[in-house]
Short mmCIF file of C-alpha atoms and ligand atoms in Angstrom, two decimals:
data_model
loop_
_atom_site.label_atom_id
_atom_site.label_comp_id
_atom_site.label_asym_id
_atom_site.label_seq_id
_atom_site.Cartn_x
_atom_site.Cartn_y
_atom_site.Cartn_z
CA UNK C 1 -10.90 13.80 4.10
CA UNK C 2 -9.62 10.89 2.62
CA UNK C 3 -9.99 8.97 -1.20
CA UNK C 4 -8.13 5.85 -2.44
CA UNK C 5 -7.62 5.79 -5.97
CA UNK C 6 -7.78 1.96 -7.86
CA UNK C 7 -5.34 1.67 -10.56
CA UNK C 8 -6.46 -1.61 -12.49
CA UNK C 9 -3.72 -1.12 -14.78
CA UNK C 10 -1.15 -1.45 -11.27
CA UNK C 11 -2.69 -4.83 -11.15
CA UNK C 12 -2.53 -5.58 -14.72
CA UNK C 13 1.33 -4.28 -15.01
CA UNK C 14 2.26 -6.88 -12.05
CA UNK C 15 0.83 -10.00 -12.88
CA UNK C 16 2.03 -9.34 -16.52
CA UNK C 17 5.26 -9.10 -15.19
CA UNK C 18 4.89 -12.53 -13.15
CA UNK C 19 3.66 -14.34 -15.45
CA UNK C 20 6.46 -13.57 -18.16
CA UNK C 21 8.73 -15.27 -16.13
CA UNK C 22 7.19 -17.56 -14.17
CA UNK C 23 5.85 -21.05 -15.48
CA UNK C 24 3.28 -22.03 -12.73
CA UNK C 25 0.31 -21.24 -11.94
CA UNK C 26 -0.74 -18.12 -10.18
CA UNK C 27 -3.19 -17.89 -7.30
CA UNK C 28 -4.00 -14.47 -6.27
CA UNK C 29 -3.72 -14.12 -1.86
CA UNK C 30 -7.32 -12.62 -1.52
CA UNK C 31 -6.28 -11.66 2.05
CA UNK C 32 -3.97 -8.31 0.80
CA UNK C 33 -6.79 -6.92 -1.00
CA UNK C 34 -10.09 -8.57 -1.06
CA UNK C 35 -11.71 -5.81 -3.57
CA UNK C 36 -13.93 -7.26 -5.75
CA UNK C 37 -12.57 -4.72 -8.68
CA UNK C 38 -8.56 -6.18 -7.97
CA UNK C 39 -10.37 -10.03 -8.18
CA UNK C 40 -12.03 -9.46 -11.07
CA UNK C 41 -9.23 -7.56 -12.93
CA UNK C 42 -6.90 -10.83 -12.08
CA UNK C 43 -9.55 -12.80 -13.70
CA UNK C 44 -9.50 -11.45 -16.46
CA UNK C 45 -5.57 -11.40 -16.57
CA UNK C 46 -6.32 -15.07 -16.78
CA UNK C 47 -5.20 -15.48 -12.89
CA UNK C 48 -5.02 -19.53 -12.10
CA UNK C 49 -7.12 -19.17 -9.28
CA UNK C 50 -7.47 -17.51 -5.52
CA UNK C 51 -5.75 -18.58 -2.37
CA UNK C 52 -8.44 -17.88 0.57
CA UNK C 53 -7.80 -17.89 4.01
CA UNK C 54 -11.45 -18.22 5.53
CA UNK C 55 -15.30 -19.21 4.09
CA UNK C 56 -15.77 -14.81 4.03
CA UNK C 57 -12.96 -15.21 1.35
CA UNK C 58 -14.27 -18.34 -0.55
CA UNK C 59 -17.79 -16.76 -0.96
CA UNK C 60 -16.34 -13.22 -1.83
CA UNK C 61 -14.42 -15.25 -4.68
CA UNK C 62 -17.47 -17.48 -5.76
CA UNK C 63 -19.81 -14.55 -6.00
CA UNK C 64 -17.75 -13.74 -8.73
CA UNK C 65 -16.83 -16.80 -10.18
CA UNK C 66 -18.43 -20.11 -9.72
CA UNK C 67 -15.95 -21.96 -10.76
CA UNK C 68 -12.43 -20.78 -9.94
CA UNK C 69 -9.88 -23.26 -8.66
CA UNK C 70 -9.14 -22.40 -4.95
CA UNK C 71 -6.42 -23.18 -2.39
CA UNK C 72 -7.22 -23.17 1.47
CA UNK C 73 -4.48 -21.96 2.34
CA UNK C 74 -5.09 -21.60 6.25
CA UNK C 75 -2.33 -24.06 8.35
CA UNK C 76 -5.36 -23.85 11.20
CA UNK C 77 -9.51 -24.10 10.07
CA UNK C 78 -12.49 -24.93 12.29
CA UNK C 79 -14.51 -28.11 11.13
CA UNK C 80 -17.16 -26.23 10.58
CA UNK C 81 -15.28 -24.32 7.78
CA UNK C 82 -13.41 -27.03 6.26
CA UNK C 83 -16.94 -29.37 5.86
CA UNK C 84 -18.52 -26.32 3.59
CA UNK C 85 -15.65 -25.01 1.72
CA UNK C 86 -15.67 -28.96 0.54
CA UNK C 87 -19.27 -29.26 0.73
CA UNK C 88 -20.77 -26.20 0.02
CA UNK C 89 -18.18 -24.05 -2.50
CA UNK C 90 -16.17 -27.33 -4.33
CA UNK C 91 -12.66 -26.90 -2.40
CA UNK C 92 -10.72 -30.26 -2.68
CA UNK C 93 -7.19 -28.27 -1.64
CA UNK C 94 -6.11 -27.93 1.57
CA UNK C 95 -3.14 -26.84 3.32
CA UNK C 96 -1.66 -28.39 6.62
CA UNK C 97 1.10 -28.37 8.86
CA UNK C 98 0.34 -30.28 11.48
CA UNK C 99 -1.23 -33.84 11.99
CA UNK C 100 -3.94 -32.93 14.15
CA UNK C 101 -5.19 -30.36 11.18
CA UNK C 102 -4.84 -33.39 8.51
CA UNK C 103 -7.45 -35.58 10.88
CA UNK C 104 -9.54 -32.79 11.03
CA UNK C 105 -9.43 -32.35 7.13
CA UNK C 106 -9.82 -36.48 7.24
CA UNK C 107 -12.51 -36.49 9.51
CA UNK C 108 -14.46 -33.05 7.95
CA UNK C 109 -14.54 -34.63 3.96
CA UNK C 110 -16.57 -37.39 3.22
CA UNK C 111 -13.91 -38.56 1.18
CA UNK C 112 -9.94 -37.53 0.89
CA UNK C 113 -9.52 -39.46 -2.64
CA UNK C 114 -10.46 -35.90 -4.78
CA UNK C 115 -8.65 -34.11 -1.66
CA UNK C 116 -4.83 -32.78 -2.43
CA UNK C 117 -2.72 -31.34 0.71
CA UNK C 118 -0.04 -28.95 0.55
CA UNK C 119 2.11 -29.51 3.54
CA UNK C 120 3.64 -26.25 4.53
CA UNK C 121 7.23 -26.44 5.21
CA UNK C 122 9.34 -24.48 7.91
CA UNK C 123 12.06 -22.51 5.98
CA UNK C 124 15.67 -24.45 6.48
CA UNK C 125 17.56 -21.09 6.99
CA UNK C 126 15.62 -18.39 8.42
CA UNK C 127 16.19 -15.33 6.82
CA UNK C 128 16.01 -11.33 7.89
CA UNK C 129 15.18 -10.02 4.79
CA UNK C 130 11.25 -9.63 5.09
CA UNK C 131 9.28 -7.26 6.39
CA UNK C 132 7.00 -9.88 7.86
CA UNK C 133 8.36 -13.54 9.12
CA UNK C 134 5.98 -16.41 8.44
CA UNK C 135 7.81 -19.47 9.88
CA UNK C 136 7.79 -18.23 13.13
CA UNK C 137 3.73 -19.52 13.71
CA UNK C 138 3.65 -21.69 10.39
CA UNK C 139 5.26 -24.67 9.07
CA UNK C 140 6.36 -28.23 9.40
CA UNK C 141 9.34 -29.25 10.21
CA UNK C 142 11.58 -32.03 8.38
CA UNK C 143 10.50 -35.04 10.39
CA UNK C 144 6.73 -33.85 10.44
CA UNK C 145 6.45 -33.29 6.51
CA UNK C 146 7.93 -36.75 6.04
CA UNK C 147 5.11 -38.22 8.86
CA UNK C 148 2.67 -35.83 7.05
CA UNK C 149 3.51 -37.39 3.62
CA UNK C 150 2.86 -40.45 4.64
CA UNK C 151 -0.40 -39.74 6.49
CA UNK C 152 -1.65 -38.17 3.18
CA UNK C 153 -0.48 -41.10 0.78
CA UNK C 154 -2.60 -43.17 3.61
CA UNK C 155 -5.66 -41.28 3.34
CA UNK C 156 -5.73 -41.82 -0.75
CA UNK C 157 -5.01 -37.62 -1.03
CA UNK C 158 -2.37 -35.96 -2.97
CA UNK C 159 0.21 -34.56 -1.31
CA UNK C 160 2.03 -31.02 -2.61
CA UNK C 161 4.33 -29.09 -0.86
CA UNK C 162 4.19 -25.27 -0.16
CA UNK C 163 6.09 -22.39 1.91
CA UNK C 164 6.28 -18.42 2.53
CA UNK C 165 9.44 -16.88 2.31
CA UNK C 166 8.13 -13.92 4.56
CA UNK C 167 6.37 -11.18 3.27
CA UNK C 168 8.13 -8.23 1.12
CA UNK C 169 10.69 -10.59 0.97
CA UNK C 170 13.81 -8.27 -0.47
CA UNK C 171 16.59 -11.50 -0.64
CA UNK C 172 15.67 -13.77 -3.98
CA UNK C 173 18.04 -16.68 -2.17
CA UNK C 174 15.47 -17.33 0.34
CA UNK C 175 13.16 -18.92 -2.32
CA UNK C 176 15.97 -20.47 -4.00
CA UNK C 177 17.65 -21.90 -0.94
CA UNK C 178 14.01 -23.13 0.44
CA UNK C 179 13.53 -24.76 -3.37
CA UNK C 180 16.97 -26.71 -3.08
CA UNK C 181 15.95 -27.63 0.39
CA UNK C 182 12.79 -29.01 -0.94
CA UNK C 183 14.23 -30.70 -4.14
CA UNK C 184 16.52 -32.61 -1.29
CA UNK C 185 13.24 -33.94 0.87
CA UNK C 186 11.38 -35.03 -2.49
CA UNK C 187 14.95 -36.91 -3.54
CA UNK C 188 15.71 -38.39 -0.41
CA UNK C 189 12.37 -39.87 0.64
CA UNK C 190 10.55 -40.07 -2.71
CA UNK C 191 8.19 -38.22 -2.55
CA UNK C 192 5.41 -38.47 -4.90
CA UNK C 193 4.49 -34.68 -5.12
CA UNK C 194 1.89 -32.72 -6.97
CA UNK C 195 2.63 -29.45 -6.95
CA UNK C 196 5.21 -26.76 -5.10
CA UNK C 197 3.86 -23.92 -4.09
CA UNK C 198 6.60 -21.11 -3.26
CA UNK C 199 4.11 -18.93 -1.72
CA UNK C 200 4.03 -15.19 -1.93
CA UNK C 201 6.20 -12.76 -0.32
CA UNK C 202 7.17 -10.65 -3.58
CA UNK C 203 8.96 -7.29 -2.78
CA UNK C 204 6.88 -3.93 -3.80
CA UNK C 205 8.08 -0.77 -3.88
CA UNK C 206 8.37 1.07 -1.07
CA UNK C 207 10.70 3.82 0.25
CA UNK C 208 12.99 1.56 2.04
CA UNK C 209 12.49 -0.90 -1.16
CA UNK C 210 13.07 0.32 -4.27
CA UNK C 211 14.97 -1.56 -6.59
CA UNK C 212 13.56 -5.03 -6.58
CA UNK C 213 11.82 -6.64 -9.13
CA UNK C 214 10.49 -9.82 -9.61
CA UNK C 215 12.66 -10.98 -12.37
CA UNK C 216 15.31 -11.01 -10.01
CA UNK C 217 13.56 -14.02 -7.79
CA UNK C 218 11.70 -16.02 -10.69
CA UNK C 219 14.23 -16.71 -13.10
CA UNK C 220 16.26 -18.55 -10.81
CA UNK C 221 12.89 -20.73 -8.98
CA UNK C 222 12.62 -21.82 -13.09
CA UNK C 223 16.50 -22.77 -12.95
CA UNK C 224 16.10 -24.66 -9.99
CA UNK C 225 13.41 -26.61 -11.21
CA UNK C 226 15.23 -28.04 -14.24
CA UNK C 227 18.26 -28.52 -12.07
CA UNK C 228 16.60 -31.01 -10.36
CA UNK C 229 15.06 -34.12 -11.57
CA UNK C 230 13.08 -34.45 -8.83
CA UNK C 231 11.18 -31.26 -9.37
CA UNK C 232 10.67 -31.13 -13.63
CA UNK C 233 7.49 -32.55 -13.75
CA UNK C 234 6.02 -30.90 -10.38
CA UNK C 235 3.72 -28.54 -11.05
CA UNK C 236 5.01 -24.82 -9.38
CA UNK C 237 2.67 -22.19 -8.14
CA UNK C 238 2.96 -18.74 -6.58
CA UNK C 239 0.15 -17.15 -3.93
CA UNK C 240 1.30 -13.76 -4.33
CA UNK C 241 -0.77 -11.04 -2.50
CA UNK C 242 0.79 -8.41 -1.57
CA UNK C 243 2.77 -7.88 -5.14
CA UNK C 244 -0.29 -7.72 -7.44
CA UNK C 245 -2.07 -5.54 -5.08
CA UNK C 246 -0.10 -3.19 -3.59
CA UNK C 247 0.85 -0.74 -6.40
CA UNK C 248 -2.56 -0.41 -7.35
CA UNK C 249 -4.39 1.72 -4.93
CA UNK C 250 -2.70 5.42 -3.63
CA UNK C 251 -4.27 7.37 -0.62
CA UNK C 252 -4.95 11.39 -1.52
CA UNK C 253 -5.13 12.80 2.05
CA UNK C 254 -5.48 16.43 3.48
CA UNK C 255 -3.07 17.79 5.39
CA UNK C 256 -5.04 19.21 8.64
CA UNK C 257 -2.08 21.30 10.10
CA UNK C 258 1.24 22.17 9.82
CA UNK C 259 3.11 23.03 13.00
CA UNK C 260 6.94 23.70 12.78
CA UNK C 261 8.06 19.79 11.28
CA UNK C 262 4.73 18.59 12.30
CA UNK C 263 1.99 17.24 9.36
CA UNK C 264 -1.19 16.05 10.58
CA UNK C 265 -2.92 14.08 7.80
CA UNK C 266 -6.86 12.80 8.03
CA UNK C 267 -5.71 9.51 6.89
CA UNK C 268 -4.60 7.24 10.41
CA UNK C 269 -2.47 4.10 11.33
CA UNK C 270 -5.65 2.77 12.06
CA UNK C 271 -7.08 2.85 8.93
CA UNK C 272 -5.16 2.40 5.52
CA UNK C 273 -1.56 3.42 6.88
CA UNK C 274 -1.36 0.30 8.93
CA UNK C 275 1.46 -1.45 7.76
CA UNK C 276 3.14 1.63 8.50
CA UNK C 277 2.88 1.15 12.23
CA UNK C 278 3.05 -2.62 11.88
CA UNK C 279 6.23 -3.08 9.46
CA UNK C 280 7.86 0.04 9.36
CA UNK C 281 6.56 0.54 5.81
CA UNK C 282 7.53 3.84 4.37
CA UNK C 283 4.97 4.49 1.33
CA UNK C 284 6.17 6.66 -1.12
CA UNK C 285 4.95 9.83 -0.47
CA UNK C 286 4.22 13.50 -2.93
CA UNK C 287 2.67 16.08 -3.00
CA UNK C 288 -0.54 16.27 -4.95
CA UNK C 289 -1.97 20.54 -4.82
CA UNK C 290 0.09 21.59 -7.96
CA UNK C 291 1.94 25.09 -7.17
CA UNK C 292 4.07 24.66 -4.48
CA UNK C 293 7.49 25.53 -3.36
CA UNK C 294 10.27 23.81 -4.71
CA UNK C 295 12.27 23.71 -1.69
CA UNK C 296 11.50 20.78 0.34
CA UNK C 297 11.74 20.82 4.39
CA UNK C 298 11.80 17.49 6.55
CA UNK C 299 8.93 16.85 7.79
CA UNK C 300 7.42 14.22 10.37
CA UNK C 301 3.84 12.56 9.42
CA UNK C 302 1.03 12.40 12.05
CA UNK C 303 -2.65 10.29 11.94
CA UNK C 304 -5.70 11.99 12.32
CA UNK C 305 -5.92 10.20 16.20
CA UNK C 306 -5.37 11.66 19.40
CA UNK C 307 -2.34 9.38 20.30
CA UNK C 308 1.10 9.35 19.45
CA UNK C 309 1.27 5.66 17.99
CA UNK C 310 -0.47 6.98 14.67
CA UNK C 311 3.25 8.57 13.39
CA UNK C 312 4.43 7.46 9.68
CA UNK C 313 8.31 5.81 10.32
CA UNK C 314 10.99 8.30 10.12
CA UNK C 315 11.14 11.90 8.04
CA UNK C 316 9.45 12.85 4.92
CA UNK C 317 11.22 15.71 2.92
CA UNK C 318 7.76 18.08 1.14
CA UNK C 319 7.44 21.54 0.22
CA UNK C 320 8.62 23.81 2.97
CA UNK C 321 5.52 26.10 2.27
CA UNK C 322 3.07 22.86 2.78
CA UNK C 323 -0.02 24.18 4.63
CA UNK C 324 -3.60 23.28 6.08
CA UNK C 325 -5.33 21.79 3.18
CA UNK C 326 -2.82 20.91 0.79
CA UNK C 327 -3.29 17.22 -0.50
CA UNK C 328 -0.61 14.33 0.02
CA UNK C 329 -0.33 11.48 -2.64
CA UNK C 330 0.49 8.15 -0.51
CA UNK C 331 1.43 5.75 -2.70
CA UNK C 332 1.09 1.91 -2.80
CA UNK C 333 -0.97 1.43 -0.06
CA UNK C 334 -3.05 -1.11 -2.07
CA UNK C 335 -2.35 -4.49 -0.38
CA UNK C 336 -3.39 -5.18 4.03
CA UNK C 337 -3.14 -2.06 5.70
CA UNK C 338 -6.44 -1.17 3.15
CA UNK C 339 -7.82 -4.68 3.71
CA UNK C 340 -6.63 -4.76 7.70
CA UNK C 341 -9.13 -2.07 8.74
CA UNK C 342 -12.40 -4.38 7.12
CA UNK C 343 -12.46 -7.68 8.69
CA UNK C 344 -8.85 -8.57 7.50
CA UNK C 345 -8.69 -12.44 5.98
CA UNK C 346 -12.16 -12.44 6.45
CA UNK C 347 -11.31 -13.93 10.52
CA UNK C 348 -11.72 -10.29 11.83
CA UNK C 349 -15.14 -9.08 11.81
CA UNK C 350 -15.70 -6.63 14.78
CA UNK C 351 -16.94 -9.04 17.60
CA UNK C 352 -20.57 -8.43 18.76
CA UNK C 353 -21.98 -7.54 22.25
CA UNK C 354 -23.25 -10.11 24.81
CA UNK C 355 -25.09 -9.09 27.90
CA UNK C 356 -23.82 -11.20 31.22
CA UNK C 357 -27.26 -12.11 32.13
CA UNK C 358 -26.95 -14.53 29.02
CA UNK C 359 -23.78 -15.29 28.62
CA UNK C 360 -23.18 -18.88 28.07
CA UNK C 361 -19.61 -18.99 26.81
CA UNK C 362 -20.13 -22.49 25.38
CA UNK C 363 -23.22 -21.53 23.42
CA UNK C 364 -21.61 -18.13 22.15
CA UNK C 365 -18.60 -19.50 21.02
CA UNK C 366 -20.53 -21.99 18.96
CA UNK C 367 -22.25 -19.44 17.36
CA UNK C 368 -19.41 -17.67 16.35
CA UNK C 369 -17.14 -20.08 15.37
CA UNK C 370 -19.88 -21.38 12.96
CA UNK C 371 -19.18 -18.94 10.80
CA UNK C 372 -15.13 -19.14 10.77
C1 PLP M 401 -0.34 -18.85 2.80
C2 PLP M 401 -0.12 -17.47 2.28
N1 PLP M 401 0.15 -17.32 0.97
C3 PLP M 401 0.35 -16.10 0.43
C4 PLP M 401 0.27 -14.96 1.22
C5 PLP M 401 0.49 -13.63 0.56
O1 PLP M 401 1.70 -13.11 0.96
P1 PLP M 401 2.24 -11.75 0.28
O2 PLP M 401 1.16 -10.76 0.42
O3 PLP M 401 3.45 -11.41 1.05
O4 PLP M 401 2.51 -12.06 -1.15
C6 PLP M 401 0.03 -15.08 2.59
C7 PLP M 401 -0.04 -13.91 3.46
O5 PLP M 401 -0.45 -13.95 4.61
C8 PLP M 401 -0.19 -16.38 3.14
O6 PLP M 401 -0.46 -16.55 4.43
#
């Protein structure tokens, strides 16, 4: 058996922390944890507002809260979607990074004139310093923000700027460095921009990750901004997900056997240990039945499945007497591997059967992309 524990406080300690040092606004990525009880903590925080990814995460967020600015943050959204987030649930901010997305925006609003556009721009120096890369599907490059700018200021919409320095990004120069580069393109071609959004992509703490904080990365995004003209009166923001949720939620497990350096745990890659197969993430990990040995053995991690994918990265050092039924406390497991195995960004429902006898691909897809 398995229980995650919710740790509003987590949550509460985080932001906190952000918003100390940070002057912008803060939009919470619903994607890393889309738990109504993490939303509603933010809230009350005084959170700016939620950065969705798909209409399952816009009406998760307005069931809660009618009224709470939103960013679409999604590069790539069907019609359908982007006619009743503006429509139906009061977006009017959209992101892009392409020109065929901006017609679609332009063609799917009645109107752009109450419309802002954050074009998201391709990091100038590509860094190796994340555990996840986000430039390498996303973002525009130089000449295309410039044509993108100009598309906007013809359409009568605001135009903003935004980018993702790569999730459980560990290297604070990659914002600063992607700020400068920014400050440059709003100089150069005057640009007449609303707001910079530097994304998310704050570090937690995991085992490979331990001593970085966010007042290492923020202090110097607020130095840029005065040191360029260009950028004092933008407004900054921050879409952090995976920082404000990750700390906040720890796995208790059972161990199911213990064979030589082998631990089998009922917990599984598949389920909340996810980004440990994905990203190599190594949660911290303790022992939670009080009692045991003091002397620690190395030990390798198994998931409850029958294959050997579901294997935590590397060695974990527990109590050399650690035996069947003896709980483990997996820490931080709060933000995507938890939200990955329910219909992650709410684009990942489990698809439903057809039958070929009526199978018309054109009609099905329809259907289903309705409710992208
Ligand atoms: C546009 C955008 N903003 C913010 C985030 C949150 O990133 P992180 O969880 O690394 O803070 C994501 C993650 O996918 C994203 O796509």
């Amino acid at each position: 058996m398995s229980i995650v524990l919710f740790d509003p406080s987590a949550v509460i300690k985080s932001y906190e922390a952000l918003a100390a040092c940070f002057s912008g606004e803060i939009f919470y990525a619903v994607k890393a944890n889309p738990s109504p009880e993490i939303m509603t903590v933010l809230s009350n925080c005084g959170v700016t507002g939620f950065d969705v990814a798909s209409l399952t995460e816009i009406e998760a967020v307005r069931s809660l809260d009618q009224h709470t600015p939103l960013v679409y943050t999604h590069p790539v959204k069907s019609r359908d979607a982007i006619e009743t987030a503006y429509g139906r649930w009061g977006v009017r901010t959209f992101v892009v990074d392409s020109i065929a997305e901006l017609h679609k925006i332009a063609l799917s609003c009645p109107q752009l004139d109450d419309v802002e556009i954050f074009v998201r721009v391709k990091s100038a120096e590509p860094t190796d310093t994340q555990l996840i890369n986000f430039d390498g599907k996303f973002g525009a490059e130089e000449v295309d923000v410039i044509r993108l700018a100009q598309c906007i200021e013809h359409y009568g919409a605001e135009l903003s700027l935004s980018f993702h320095a790569g999730s459980q990004q560990t290297n604070p120069a990659a914002y600063w460095k992607m700020l400068e580069y920014l400050a440059a393109l709003v100089e150069q071609h005057a640009l007449k921009v609303h707001r910079i959004s530097i994304g998310g992509g704050f570090p937690v703490n995991y085992e490979q990750h331990t001593r970085y904080r966010i007042q290492d990365i923020v202090p110097g995004v607020e130095a840029i901004k005065q040191r360029f003209p260009a950028l004092r009166h933008v407004t900054f923001m921050a879409e952090p997900g995976r920082y404000l949720s990750a700390e906040s939620m720890t796995l208790l497990t059972e161990v199911l056997l213990v064979d030589k350096d082998r631990v089998f745990v009922s917990e599984s890659i598949y389920k909340s240990l996810l980004d440990c197969a994905l990203l190599n993430a190594r949660f911290p990990i303790a022992m939670e039945t009080p009692g045991k040995s003091k002397i620690n053995k190395q030990y390798r991690i198994f998931g409850c499945t029958c294959d050997s994918l579901d294997q935590l990265p590397g060695h974990y050092q527990l109590p050399a007497d650690l035996s069947e039924g003896d709980v483990l406390r997996i820490c931080n497991v709060g933000a995507y591997g938890f939200a990955l195995t329910d219909n992650f960004n709410g684009l990942c429902a489990k698809p439903s059967l057809s039958f070929a006898a009526d199978y018309s691909l054109e009609q099905q897809l329809h259907n289903s992309l309705r409710s992208i």
